Coordinates of C-alpha atoms in Angstrom, one line a residue:
X1 CA -35.3 83.9 22.4
X2 CA -32.2 81.6 22.7
X3 CA -29.2 83.1 21.0
X4 CA -26.9 80.0 21.4
X5 CA -27.3 78.8 17.9
X6 CA -25.7 82.1 16.7
X7 CA -22.4 81.4 18.5
X8 CA -22.1 77.7 17.7
X9 CA -19.6 76.3 15.2
X10 CA -20.8 74.9 12.0
X11 CA -21.2 71.1 12.2
X12 CA -18.5 69.0 10.5
X13 CA -19.4 66.0 8.3
X14 CA -17.9 62.7 8.9
X15 CA -17.6 62.2 5.1
X16 CA -14.8 63.6 3.0
X17 CA -15.6 66.9 1.2
X18 CA -16.7 66.4 -2.5
X19 CA -14.6 68.0 -5.2
X20 CA -16.2 70.8 -7.3
X21 CA -16.2 68.7 -10.5
X22 CA -18.0 65.8 -8.7
X23 CA -20.6 68.3 -7.3
X24 CA -21.0 69.8 -10.8
X25 CA -21.6 66.4 -12.3
X26 CA -24.7 66.0 -10.1
X27 CA -26.3 68.8 -12.0
X28 CA -25.3 67.7 -15.5
X29 CA -28.1 67.6 -18.1
X30 CA -30.1 64.4 -18.2
X31 CA -30.7 62.9 -21.7
X32 CA -34.2 61.4 -21.4
X33 CA -34.2 60.3 -25.0
X34 CA -31.1 58.3 -25.6
X35 CA -29.9 58.4 -29.2
X36 CA -32.1 61.5 -30.0
X37 CA -29.1 63.8 -30.6
X38 CA -27.5 61.2 -32.9
X39 CA -30.7 60.7 -34.8
X40 CA -31.0 64.5 -35.4
X41 CA -27.4 64.6 -36.6
X42 CA -27.9 61.7 -38.9
X43 CA -31.0 63.3 -40.4
X44 CA -29.1 66.5 -41.0
X45 CA -26.3 64.7 -42.8
X46 CA -26.5 65.4 -46.5
X47 CA -26.2 62.7 -49.2
X48 CA -26.0 63.1 -53.0
X49 CA -28.1 61.4 -55.6
X50 CA -26.3 59.2 -58.1
X51 CA -26.3 60.8 -61.6
X52 CA -27.1 58.8 -64.7
X53 CA -24.4 58.7 -67.3
X54 CA -25.0 59.2 -71.0
X55 CA -24.2 56.3 -73.4
X56 CA -21.2 58.4 -74.6
X57 CA -19.9 58.7 -71.1
X58 CA -20.3 55.0 -70.5
X59 CA -18.5 54.1 -73.7
X60 CA -15.6 56.4 -72.7
X61 CA -15.3 54.8 -69.2
X62 CA -15.4 51.3 -70.9
X63 CA -12.5 52.3 -73.2
X64 CA -10.5 53.6 -70.2
X65 CA -11.1 50.3 -68.3
X66 CA -9.8 48.4 -71.3
X67 CA -6.7 50.6 -71.3
X68 CA -6.3 50.0 -67.6
X69 CA -6.6 46.2 -68.0
X70 CA -3.9 46.3 -70.7
X71 CA -1.5 48.5 -68.7
X72 CA -2.3 47.1 -65.3
X73 CA -1.3 50.4 -63.7
X74 CA -2.7 52.9 -61.3
X75 CA -5.7 55.1 -62.0
X76 CA -7.5 58.1 -60.6
X77 CA -11.1 57.1 -60.2
X78 CA -14.2 59.0 -59.2
X79 CA -17.1 56.7 -58.2
X80 CA -20.4 56.8 -56.3
X81 CA -20.5 55.1 -52.9
X82 CA -24.0 54.3 -51.7
X83 CA -24.8 55.4 -48.1
X84 CA -25.3 52.5 -45.7
X85 CA -28.1 54.2 -43.6
X86 CA -30.1 56.5 -45.9
X87 CA -30.9 57.0 -49.5
X88 CA -28.2 58.5 -51.8
X89 CA -24.5 58.5 -51.1
X90 CA -21.4 60.4 -51.9
X91 CA -18.8 60.7 -54.7
X92 CA -15.4 59.4 -53.8
X93 CA -12.1 60.1 -55.5
X94 CA -9.1 57.7 -55.1
X95 CA -5.8 56.7 -56.7
X96 CA -5.8 52.9 -56.9
X97 CA -3.7 50.1 -58.3
X98 CA -5.7 47.9 -60.7
X99 CA -5.8 44.2 -59.8
X100 CA -8.4 42.4 -61.9
X101 CA -11.9 42.7 -63.4
X102 CA -14.9 40.5 -62.9
X103 CA -16.8 41.0 -66.2
X104 CA -19.7 38.8 -65.2
X105 CA -20.6 40.9 -62.1
X106 CA -19.1 44.1 -63.6
X107 CA -16.7 44.8 -60.7
X108 CA -13.2 46.2 -60.7
X109 CA -10.9 44.9 -58.0
X110 CA -7.9 46.9 -56.8
X111 CA -4.8 46.0 -54.8
X112 CA -5.9 48.2 -51.9
X113 CA -8.7 45.7 -51.2
X114 CA -11.3 48.0 -52.8
X115 CA -14.1 46.8 -55.1
X116 CA -16.0 49.2 -57.3
X117 CA -19.0 48.4 -59.4
X118 CA -18.4 49.6 -63.0
X119 CA -21.9 51.2 -63.0
X120 CA -20.8 53.4 -60.1
X121 CA -17.8 54.9 -61.9
X122 CA -18.2 58.5 -63.1
X123 CA -14.7 59.1 -64.3
X124 CA -11.5 57.2 -64.6
X125 CA -8.0 58.3 -65.6
X126 CA -5.3 55.8 -66.3
X127 CA -2.0 56.9 -64.8
X128 CA 1.5 56.0 -66.0
X129 CA 3.3 53.3 -64.0

């Protein structure tokens, strides 16, 4: 048996040696279903259902809106924001500066470029100027 291979030097490549991070990237996991992970995360995201207000609660909110219109001041408002991709939504709380009301479409406009449907308001507190 020929023993020459045992004493020979290891062959050198004519290409530069690959970095360890580049070598590791070759074995990175392959996502066969693109968007699958995002779809699972979206499905797990929890939304809330919009609660129905009583007539007394609606009347109280309308009175506070009239007060807000007269004072033209800031308010702390809690409202329901519908989710864009699935049923339900979430309740938002903001401090906003009143701008105007569209009584025909039942929309409040604020100086912060936010519009809120009156039917989506759960609570409103008029703040002093």
